Coordinates of C-alpha atoms in Angstrom, one line a residue:
M1 CA -23.5 40.8 33.4
L2 CA -24.5 38.5 30.3
R3 CA -27.9 40.6 29.8
S4 CA -25.8 43.8 29.2
L5 CA -23.2 42.1 27.1
F6 CA -25.7 40.8 24.6
T7 CA -27.4 43.9 24.4
A8 CA -24.1 45.7 23.5
L9 CA -23.6 43.2 20.8
R10 CA -27.3 43.5 19.6
N11 CA -26.2 45.4 16.6
M12 CA -23.6 42.9 15.5
S13 CA -24.6 40.5 12.7
T14 CA -25.2 36.8 13.9
E15 CA -25.5 35.5 10.2
T16 CA -23.0 32.7 9.4
T17 CA -21.0 34.2 6.6
I18 CA -17.3 35.1 6.4
P19 CA -16.4 38.8 6.8
K20 CA -15.3 40.5 3.5
A21 CA -11.9 40.8 4.4
A22 CA -11.8 36.9 5.3
A23 CA -13.4 36.2 1.8
A24 CA -11.1 38.4 0.1
A25 CA -8.0 36.7 1.5
A26 CA -9.3 33.4 0.8
A27 CA -9.7 34.4 -2.9
V28 CA -5.9 35.1 -3.2
P29 CA -4.6 31.4 -3.5
A30 CA -7.2 30.7 -6.2
A31 CA -6.1 33.7 -8.1
R32 CA -2.6 32.7 -8.0
A33 CA -3.2 29.2 -9.2
E34 CA -4.9 30.6 -12.5
K35 CA -1.9 32.3 -13.8
K36 CA 1.9 32.3 -13.4
S37 CA 3.1 34.3 -10.4
K38 CA 6.1 36.6 -11.0
K39 CA 9.4 35.4 -9.9
D40 CA 10.6 36.3 -6.6
A41 CA 13.9 38.6 -6.6
G42 CA 15.9 35.7 -4.7
N43 CA 14.1 32.7 -6.4
A44 CA 14.8 31.1 -9.9
F45 CA 11.4 29.3 -10.0
V46 CA 7.7 30.2 -10.8
L47 CA 5.5 29.4 -7.8
K48 CA 2.5 27.4 -9.4
T49 CA 0.9 24.1 -9.3
P50 CA 1.8 21.7 -12.3
K51 CA -0.2 22.4 -15.5
G52 CA -3.5 20.5 -15.1
T53 CA -3.5 20.5 -11.3
K54 CA -4.7 22.6 -8.5
D55 CA -4.7 23.1 -4.7
W56 CA -7.8 22.3 -3.1
A57 CA -9.0 24.1 0.3
D58 CA -11.5 24.7 2.7
K59 CA -15.0 25.0 1.0
D60 CA -14.0 23.2 -2.1
M61 CA -12.8 20.2 0.1
I62 CA -16.0 20.3 1.9
I63 CA -18.0 20.0 -1.2
R64 CA -15.4 17.3 -2.6
E65 CA -15.5 15.3 0.6
A66 CA -19.5 15.4 0.5
I67 CA -19.3 13.9 -3.0
F68 CA -16.9 11.2 -1.8
G69 CA -19.2 10.3 1.2
T70 CA -22.5 10.1 -0.8
L71 CA -20.9 7.8 -3.4
S72 CA -19.1 5.8 -0.8
S73 CA -22.3 5.3 1.0
L74 CA -24.3 4.1 -2.3
F75 CA -21.3 1.6 -3.2
K76 CA -21.7 0.2 0.5
R77 CA -25.4 -0.2 0.0
H78 CA -24.7 -2.3 -3.1
G79 CA -22.3 -4.7 -1.2
G80 CA -19.1 -3.0 -2.1
V81 CA -15.9 -3.5 -0.4
T82 CA -12.9 -1.0 -0.8
I83 CA -9.3 -1.5 -1.7
D84 CA -6.5 0.4 -2.6
T85 CA -3.5 -0.2 -5.3
P86 CA -0.2 1.6 -5.7
V87 CA -0.5 5.1 -7.7
F88 CA 1.9 3.7 -10.3
E89 CA 2.0 0.3 -11.9
L90 CA 4.7 -1.5 -13.7
R91 CA 4.6 0.0 -17.3
E92 CA 3.8 -3.4 -18.9
I93 CA 0.7 -3.7 -16.8
L94 CA -0.7 -0.4 -18.4
A95 CA 0.7 -0.9 -22.1
G96 CA -1.7 -1.7 -24.7
K97 CA -4.9 -1.5 -22.8
Y98 CA -6.0 2.1 -23.7
G99 CA -5.9 2.3 -27.7
E100 CA -5.0 5.6 -28.8
D101 CA -5.3 7.2 -25.4
S102 CA -2.0 5.1 -24.5
K103 CA -0.2 8.3 -25.4
L104 CA -1.7 10.2 -22.5
I105 CA 0.0 7.8 -19.9
Y106 CA 2.5 9.3 -17.5
N107 CA 5.8 7.3 -17.6
L108 CA 8.2 7.6 -14.8
E109 CA 12.0 7.4 -14.9
D110 CA 13.8 4.2 -14.4
Q111 CA 14.0 3.2 -10.7
G112 CA 16.4 0.4 -9.7
G113 CA 15.4 -1.4 -13.2
E114 CA 11.8 -1.3 -12.9
L115 CA 10.0 0.7 -15.7
T116 CA 6.7 2.2 -14.1
S117 CA 3.9 4.5 -15.1
L118 CA 1.4 6.3 -13.0
R119 CA -2.1 4.7 -13.2
Y120 CA -4.3 6.0 -16.1
D121 CA -7.6 4.6 -14.4
L122 CA -8.5 2.5 -11.7
T123 CA -9.8 -0.3 -14.0
V124 CA -6.7 -1.9 -15.2
P125 CA -4.8 -2.0 -11.6
F126 CA -8.2 -3.6 -10.3
A127 CA -8.0 -6.3 -13.1
R128 CA -4.5 -6.8 -12.0
Y129 CA -5.5 -7.2 -8.5
V130 CA -8.0 -9.6 -9.3
A131 CA -5.7 -11.8 -11.2
M132 CA -2.8 -11.4 -8.8
N133 CA -5.0 -12.5 -5.7
G134 CA -6.9 -15.2 -7.5
I135 CA -10.4 -13.7 -6.8
S136 CA -13.3 -15.2 -8.5
Q137 CA -16.0 -12.9 -7.2
I138 CA -16.1 -9.4 -5.7
K139 CA -17.9 -6.2 -5.4
R140 CA -15.4 -3.5 -5.2
Y141 CA -15.1 0.3 -4.9
H142 CA -12.2 2.6 -5.2
I143 CA -11.9 6.4 -4.5
A144 CA -8.4 7.5 -5.8
K145 CA -6.4 9.9 -8.0
V146 CA -5.4 8.8 -11.5
Y147 CA -3.3 10.7 -14.0
R148 CA -3.5 11.8 -17.5
R149 CA -1.2 13.8 -19.7
D150 CA -4.3 15.3 -21.5
Q151 CA -5.0 19.2 -22.4
P152 CA -6.2 20.5 -19.1
A153 CA -9.8 22.5 -19.0
M154 CA -9.6 23.2 -15.3
T155 CA -13.0 25.0 -14.9
K156 CA -14.8 22.2 -16.6
G157 CA -13.1 19.4 -14.2
R158 CA -10.8 18.3 -17.1
M159 CA -7.5 17.9 -15.3
R160 CA -4.3 15.8 -15.3
E161 CA -4.5 14.7 -11.7
F162 CA -8.0 14.0 -10.8
Y163 CA -10.2 11.4 -8.7
Q164 CA -12.2 8.6 -9.9
C165 CA -14.9 6.8 -8.0
D166 CA -15.2 3.3 -9.2
F167 CA -17.7 0.5 -8.3
D168 CA -17.2 -2.9 -10.2
I169 CA -18.6 -6.3 -9.9
A170 CA -16.4 -9.3 -10.8
G171 CA -17.4 -12.8 -11.1
N172 CA -19.6 -15.1 -13.3
Y173 CA -23.4 -14.4 -12.8
D174 CA -26.5 -14.7 -15.0
S175 CA -26.3 -12.5 -18.1
M176 CA -26.9 -8.9 -17.7
V177 CA -27.9 -9.0 -13.9
P178 CA -24.7 -7.3 -12.7
D179 CA -25.0 -4.8 -15.8
A180 CA -28.3 -3.7 -14.7
E181 CA -27.3 -3.3 -11.3
I182 CA -24.2 -1.0 -12.4
L183 CA -26.5 1.2 -14.4
N184 CA -28.7 1.4 -11.2
V185 CA -25.8 2.6 -9.2
L186 CA -24.8 5.0 -11.9
V187 CA -28.2 6.8 -12.1
S188 CA -28.5 6.6 -8.2
G189 CA -25.3 8.2 -7.8
L190 CA -26.2 11.2 -9.9
L191 CA -29.6 11.7 -8.5
G192 CA -27.9 11.5 -4.9
L193 CA -25.6 14.3 -6.0
G194 CA -28.5 16.6 -6.9
I195 CA -27.9 16.3 -10.6
K196 CA -31.2 15.5 -12.4
D197 CA -30.7 16.9 -15.9
F198 CA -28.6 14.1 -17.5
K199 CA -29.1 11.2 -19.8
V200 CA -27.2 7.8 -19.8
K201 CA -26.0 6.7 -23.4
L202 CA -26.0 3.1 -23.8
N203 CA -24.4 1.0 -26.4
H204 CA -23.1 -2.7 -26.9
R205 CA -19.6 -3.2 -28.2
K206 CA -20.7 -6.6 -29.9
I207 CA -23.6 -4.7 -31.8
L208 CA -21.1 -1.9 -32.7
D209 CA -18.6 -4.7 -33.9
G210 CA -21.2 -6.3 -36.1
I211 CA -22.3 -3.1 -37.5
F212 CA -18.6 -2.5 -38.6
Q213 CA -18.5 -6.1 -40.1
V214 CA -21.7 -5.7 -42.1
C215 CA -20.5 -2.3 -43.4
G216 CA -17.5 -4.0 -44.8
V217 CA -14.8 -3.0 -42.2
K218 CA -11.8 -5.2 -41.9
D219 CA -11.4 -6.8 -38.3
E220 CA -8.0 -5.4 -38.0
D221 CA -9.5 -1.9 -38.7
V222 CA -12.5 -2.2 -36.2
R223 CA -10.8 -0.6 -33.2
K224 CA -9.5 2.5 -35.0
I225 CA -13.0 3.0 -36.7
S226 CA -14.7 2.6 -33.4
S227 CA -12.2 5.3 -32.1
A228 CA -13.2 7.6 -34.9
V229 CA -17.1 7.0 -34.2
D230 CA -16.6 7.9 -30.5
K231 CA -15.8 11.4 -31.5
L232 CA -19.3 12.0 -32.7
D233 CA -20.4 13.6 -29.3
K234 CA -17.7 16.3 -30.1
S235 CA -17.7 16.6 -34.0
P236 CA -20.5 16.5 -36.7
W237 CA -20.7 13.5 -39.1
E238 CA -19.1 15.2 -41.7
V239 CA -15.6 15.3 -39.7
V240 CA -15.8 11.9 -38.6
K241 CA -16.6 10.6 -42.0
K242 CA -13.3 12.5 -43.2
E243 CA -11.2 10.8 -40.6
M244 CA -12.6 7.4 -41.6
V245 CA -11.9 7.9 -45.3
V246 CA -9.0 10.2 -45.3
D247 CA -7.1 9.1 -42.1
K248 CA -8.1 5.6 -41.7
H249 CA -8.4 4.5 -45.2
Q250 CA -11.8 3.3 -45.5
P251 CA -13.7 3.3 -48.7
E252 CA -16.4 6.1 -48.7
E253 CA -19.4 3.8 -49.4
V254 CA -18.2 2.0 -46.1
A255 CA -18.4 5.1 -44.2
D256 CA -21.6 6.1 -45.5
K257 CA -23.3 2.8 -44.3
I258 CA -21.7 3.1 -41.0
G259 CA -23.1 6.5 -40.9
E260 CA -26.8 5.2 -41.3
Y261 CA -26.4 3.0 -38.1
V262 CA -24.4 5.4 -35.9
K263 CA -27.0 8.0 -36.3
L264 CA -29.7 6.0 -34.5
N265 CA -30.6 6.7 -31.0
G266 CA -33.7 6.7 -28.7
S267 CA -35.4 4.6 -26.0
I268 CA -33.8 1.2 -25.8
R269 CA -37.0 -0.8 -26.9
D270 CA -37.5 1.6 -29.9
V271 CA -33.8 1.2 -31.1
L272 CA -33.9 -2.5 -30.5
A273 CA -36.9 -2.9 -32.4
T274 CA -35.1 -1.1 -35.5
L275 CA -32.0 -3.1 -35.1
K276 CA -33.9 -6.3 -34.6
S277 CA -35.8 -5.7 -38.3
D278 CA -32.3 -5.3 -39.9
E279 CA -31.8 -8.5 -41.8
L280 CA -27.8 -7.9 -42.2
L281 CA -27.3 -7.5 -38.4
S282 CA -29.8 -10.4 -37.6
K283 CA -27.6 -12.6 -39.5
N284 CA -24.3 -11.3 -37.9
E285 CA -23.4 -13.4 -34.9
S286 CA -21.8 -10.5 -32.9
A287 CA -24.5 -8.1 -33.5
S288 CA -27.3 -10.6 -32.7
T289 CA -25.6 -11.5 -29.6
G290 CA -25.6 -8.0 -28.4
I291 CA -29.1 -7.4 -29.3
E292 CA -30.2 -10.4 -27.2
E293 CA -28.2 -9.4 -24.4
L294 CA -29.9 -5.7 -24.4
S295 CA -33.2 -7.2 -24.8
T296 CA -32.6 -8.9 -21.5
M297 CA -31.3 -6.0 -19.8
V298 CA -34.1 -3.7 -20.5
E299 CA -36.4 -6.0 -18.5
Y300 CA -34.0 -5.5 -15.5
L301 CA -33.6 -1.9 -16.0
E302 CA -37.2 -1.5 -15.9
A303 CA -37.5 -3.5 -12.7
L304 CA -35.0 -1.2 -11.2
E305 CA -36.8 1.8 -12.4
V306 CA -33.9 3.6 -14.2
E307 CA -34.8 2.9 -17.8
Q308 CA -36.3 6.3 -18.3
Y309 CA -32.8 7.8 -17.7
I310 CA -31.3 5.7 -20.5
S311 CA -31.1 5.9 -24.4
L312 CA -29.8 3.6 -26.9
D313 CA -27.2 5.7 -28.8
M314 CA -25.4 3.7 -31.8
S315 CA -22.8 6.4 -31.9
L316 CA -21.4 5.7 -28.5
A317 CA -18.1 3.7 -29.0
R318 CA -16.0 4.2 -25.7
G319 CA -12.3 4.6 -27.1
L320 CA -10.7 2.2 -24.4
D321 CA -9.8 -1.3 -26.1
Y322 CA -10.8 -3.4 -23.0
Y323 CA -14.5 -3.0 -23.4
T324 CA -16.3 -6.3 -24.7
G325 CA -20.0 -5.9 -23.8
V326 CA -22.3 -2.9 -22.9
I327 CA -20.7 0.6 -22.6
Y328 CA -22.3 3.6 -21.4
E329 CA -21.6 7.5 -20.2
A330 CA -23.6 10.0 -18.6
V331 CA -23.6 13.4 -20.2
T332 CA -25.5 16.6 -19.3
A333 CA -26.1 19.9 -21.4
Q334 CA -22.7 21.0 -20.5
S335 CA -20.8 18.0 -21.6
A336 CA -20.6 19.0 -25.1
P337 CA -18.2 21.8 -26.4
P338 CA -19.7 25.2 -27.2
T339 CA -21.1 25.5 -30.9
D340 CA -18.2 28.0 -31.7
A341 CA -15.6 25.7 -30.2
A342 CA -13.6 25.7 -33.5
E343 CA -13.4 29.4 -33.7
K344 CA -12.6 29.7 -30.0
K345 CA -9.7 27.0 -30.3
K346 CA -8.2 28.8 -33.1
K347 CA -8.1 31.9 -31.5
V348 CA -6.6 30.7 -28.2
T349 CA -4.1 28.5 -30.0
K350 CA -2.9 31.0 -32.7
N351 CA 0.7 30.9 -33.7
G352 CA 0.8 27.4 -32.3
A353 CA 1.1 28.6 -28.6
D354 CA 1.0 26.1 -25.9
V355 CA -2.5 26.4 -24.1
E356 CA -2.6 26.5 -20.3
D357 CA -6.3 25.9 -20.0
A358 CA -8.5 24.8 -22.9
S359 CA -11.9 25.6 -20.7
E360 CA -12.9 28.2 -23.3
Y361 CA -13.3 25.7 -26.2
V362 CA -14.2 22.3 -24.6
G363 CA -17.0 20.9 -22.6
V364 CA -17.3 19.0 -19.3
G365 CA -17.3 15.7 -21.1
S366 CA -18.9 12.6 -19.7
I367 CA -19.5 12.8 -15.8
A368 CA -19.7 9.0 -15.4
A369 CA -19.0 6.2 -17.7
G370 CA -18.1 2.3 -17.6
G371 CA -19.0 -0.9 -19.4
R372 CA -18.2 -4.7 -19.4
Y373 CA -14.6 -5.9 -19.8
D374 CA -14.7 -9.7 -19.6
K375 CA -10.9 -10.3 -21.0
L376 CA -9.0 -7.7 -19.1
V377 CA -8.3 -10.0 -15.9
G378 CA -7.4 -12.9 -18.3
M379 CA -4.4 -10.7 -19.9
F380 CA -2.8 -11.0 -16.1
A381 CA -4.1 -14.5 -14.9
P382 CA -1.5 -17.2 -15.0
T383 CA -1.6 -19.9 -17.4
T384 CA -3.2 -23.2 -16.4
K385 CA -1.7 -26.7 -17.0
S386 CA -4.0 -27.1 -19.9
G387 CA -2.6 -24.1 -21.5
K388 CA -5.6 -21.9 -20.8
T389 CA -5.9 -18.7 -18.7
Q390 CA -8.9 -18.1 -16.6
S391 CA -10.5 -14.7 -17.1
I392 CA -13.1 -13.2 -14.8
P393 CA -16.0 -11.2 -16.3
C394 CA -16.0 -7.8 -14.8
V395 CA -18.4 -4.8 -15.5
G396 CA -18.0 -1.5 -13.7
V397 CA -18.9 2.4 -13.5
S398 CA -16.6 5.4 -12.8
F399 CA -17.8 8.8 -11.6
G400 CA -15.4 11.8 -12.5
V401 CA -15.3 13.7 -9.2
E402 CA -13.7 16.8 -10.6
R403 CA -16.4 17.1 -13.3
L404 CA -19.1 16.6 -11.2
F405 CA -17.6 19.1 -8.7
S406 CA -17.6 21.7 -11.6
L407 CA -21.2 21.1 -12.0
I408 CA -22.2 21.1 -8.3
K409 CA -20.3 24.3 -7.7
Q410 CA -22.0 26.2 -10.2
R411 CA -25.3 26.0 -8.3
Q412 CA -26.9 29.3 -7.4
G413 CA -25.7 30.4 -4.1
L414 CA -24.0 27.0 -3.1
E415 CA -20.6 28.7 -2.7
A416 CA -22.1 31.2 -0.1
K417 CA -24.1 28.5 1.8
V418 CA -21.2 26.1 2.5
R419 CA -19.3 26.5 5.5
P420 CA -15.4 26.3 5.3
T421 CA -15.2 24.2 8.5
N422 CA -17.4 21.5 10.3
T423 CA -17.3 23.2 13.6
Q424 CA -20.7 22.9 15.1
V425 CA -20.1 24.9 18.7
F426 CA -18.2 28.0 19.3
I427 CA -17.3 28.0 23.2
M428 CA -17.1 31.5 24.8
S429 CA -16.8 33.2 28.1
F430 CA -18.1 36.4 29.1
G431 CA -17.2 38.3 32.3
G432 CA -15.1 41.4 33.6
G433 CA -13.5 43.3 36.2
A434 CA -10.1 43.1 37.8
D435 CA -10.5 39.5 39.1
W436 CA -11.7 38.3 35.7
T437 CA -9.2 35.5 34.3
G438 CA -11.1 35.0 31.1
F439 CA -12.1 31.2 31.8
L440 CA -9.4 29.9 29.1
K441 CA -8.9 26.8 31.2
E442 CA -12.5 26.2 31.7
R443 CA -13.3 26.6 28.0
M444 CA -10.7 23.9 27.3
Q445 CA -12.3 21.6 29.7
V446 CA -15.8 22.4 28.1
A447 CA -14.2 21.7 24.5
N448 CA -12.6 18.4 25.7
T449 CA -15.9 17.3 27.1
L450 CA -17.8 18.1 23.6
W451 CA -15.0 16.5 21.7
S452 CA -15.0 13.3 23.7
A453 CA -18.7 13.2 22.9
G454 CA -18.0 13.6 19.1
V455 CA -19.1 17.1 18.7
E456 CA -17.0 19.4 16.6
C457 CA -16.2 22.6 18.5
E458 CA -13.6 25.4 18.9
Y459 CA -12.7 28.2 21.2
L460 CA -10.4 31.5 20.8
Y461 CA -6.8 31.0 21.9
K462 CA -6.8 33.8 24.0
A463 CA -6.9 34.1 27.8
K464 CA -9.2 37.3 28.0
A465 CA -11.2 37.1 24.9
N466 CA -13.4 40.0 23.9
P467 CA -17.2 39.2 23.5
R468 CA -17.3 40.6 20.0
K469 CA -14.1 38.8 18.9
Q470 CA -15.6 35.5 20.0
F471 CA -18.9 36.3 18.1
E472 CA -16.9 37.3 15.0
A473 CA -14.9 34.1 15.3
A474 CA -17.9 31.9 15.6
E475 CA -19.4 33.7 12.5
K476 CA -16.5 33.1 10.5
T477 CA -16.7 29.3 11.1
G478 CA -20.6 29.5 10.6
C479 CA -21.2 27.2 13.3
P480 CA -25.0 26.9 14.4
L481 CA -24.5 27.1 18.3
A482 CA -22.6 29.1 20.8
V483 CA -21.8 27.6 24.4
I484 CA -21.3 30.5 26.9
L485 CA -19.6 30.5 30.3
G486 CA -20.8 33.4 32.4
K487 CA -18.5 34.7 35.0
E488 CA -21.2 34.2 37.7
E489 CA -23.2 31.4 36.3
F490 CA -20.4 28.8 35.3
P491 CA -19.1 28.5 39.0
E492 CA -22.8 27.9 40.1
G493 CA -22.7 24.9 37.5
K494 CA -24.7 26.7 34.8
I495 CA -24.0 27.4 31.3
R496 CA -25.9 29.0 28.3
V497 CA -26.5 27.5 24.8
K498 CA -27.4 29.9 22.2
V499 CA -28.5 29.3 18.7
L500 CA -26.7 31.4 16.2
G501 CA -27.7 32.8 12.9
T502 CA -31.2 33.5 13.7
G503 CA -31.2 37.3 13.8
E504 CA -32.6 37.2 17.3
N505 CA -31.1 38.8 20.5
D506 CA -31.8 36.3 23.0
D507 CA -29.4 35.2 25.6
G508 CA -29.8 31.4 24.8
D509 CA -30.9 28.7 27.3
L510 CA -29.4 28.5 30.7
I511 CA -28.9 24.9 31.7
E512 CA -26.9 22.6 34.1
V513 CA -23.4 22.1 33.0
K514 CA -24.0 18.4 33.4
D515 CA -26.6 18.5 30.8
L516 CA -24.5 20.1 28.1
V517 CA -23.8 17.3 25.9
D518 CA -27.3 16.0 25.7
V519 CA -28.7 19.5 25.2
V520 CA -26.0 20.3 22.4
K521 CA -26.7 17.3 20.5
A522 CA -30.4 17.5 20.8
K523 CA -30.2 21.3 19.2
L524 CA -27.8 20.0 16.5
A525 CA -30.3 17.3 15.7
E526 CA -33.2 19.7 15.4
S527 CA -31.0 21.8 12.8
K528 CA -31.4 18.6 10.5
V529 CA -34.3 18.3 8.1
D530 CA -35.2 14.8 7.9
G531 CA -32.0 13.5 9.5
V532 CA -30.0 15.1 6.7
D533 CA -27.2 17.5 7.5
E534 CA -26.7 21.1 5.8
V535 CA -23.8 20.1 3.5
T536 CA -25.6 16.9 2.4
R537 CA -28.8 18.8 1.6
L538 CA -26.9 21.3 -0.3
I539 CA -25.1 18.7 -2.4
R540 CA -28.3 17.0 -3.2
S541 CA -30.0 20.1 -3.9
L542 CA -32.7 19.5 -1.2

């Protein structure tokens, strides 16, 4: 009977693709999320997600969870332990930590006498956690949502609600050892996600501060000038110079001197050689300290074999106020805005209209970034009897998941190859005649056996399931194996295991029911290449 059923189904595709109707249906929610839907006749609200947010489903979640898994595994290899903190903090904890970006913090209403805000990043909550719990050393990773009241660019992964994956090292260690390891984590994380066309821009806050000092910037103006320099990745020097002179009231000759330094970039050793030969910087305490630290770190970066991915870029400033030492960010060709961004922005925002999505005129931005922040914990640490606060040195990196997702999803053919579920086995039953029950109870028993063995499996919730409908359901999930209960074979302790998606019209292997788990696991292991599953291979571009 099975032979005749397989013959009847030969013309049916066994490719693991979603039928067109299902694919079209799956596209509807995404289309609705892109624009405001019309109000229902009986409802007075618009059915949409808030600006800068989106719903995530099936294939997108598979990709995102694979990113989480890849990075979590990396963090654990480096000795990381994970923590979690509240999604909102006391407002005073976040206040004054982010410079000009503080305006992007979401403040919440007064709740019972406490003023709170949604967390802007995972770094400040981590510093609060370290100080509150009296921790002197920790390697921690944290994967969680953060919130910024920024202009969204949804297709570029720039959102108001998004995930960060952070890895930080807190504690007193030999100079630049943790910093070098963090950069190794940054590079390894991107390579592990199949992102190869990136570069890591590196700078040092002490060198940058020294440059501002020798150029004549007053100490109280250093941070706001640093914020202007940080815009050089989006704007030409002429625009940044105008901001320094017109908006931030610096003499033109000071801006010109700064321009000579911040245009320097190249290999770490080459740029260091240029900086070391500068007499003004060599006499500046801040700059000379930073140059010495980077000279130490480059040796460690070479030992970790990541120096070829890193360039020393004096225009990198990182706008956040809490950085005190090395700073870095990873960028790709898509990080920068389009060359005609100004014209596109003007066209989209004409008449002062509010823009729902700025994707047309912005770039992806940095896909990972971080730096050293030695004084942040001290802002929360209690004062000792001697009147001092104990600050724990920290250095870390943060991966922007949505920005990484936007790059990964653009890969050729990835969307079609990713399966919407993790189902590995579809359980079917074939039979017929007046006495045919459909083996629904028996399929449940087989499913329970496989579930108990850790195998993801499904079956149709129908007593007498049509063979074609069962194959269609298996195709929809894209699972690689079918386990088939035949009317005559199963009562005799026999069951079939068939590999799907090969295009071959074989009946599968007839095995003993008692051997089912071992055979299924062996066949699933054969589908892996070098022990790597399909989704991980797709994410890593293997």
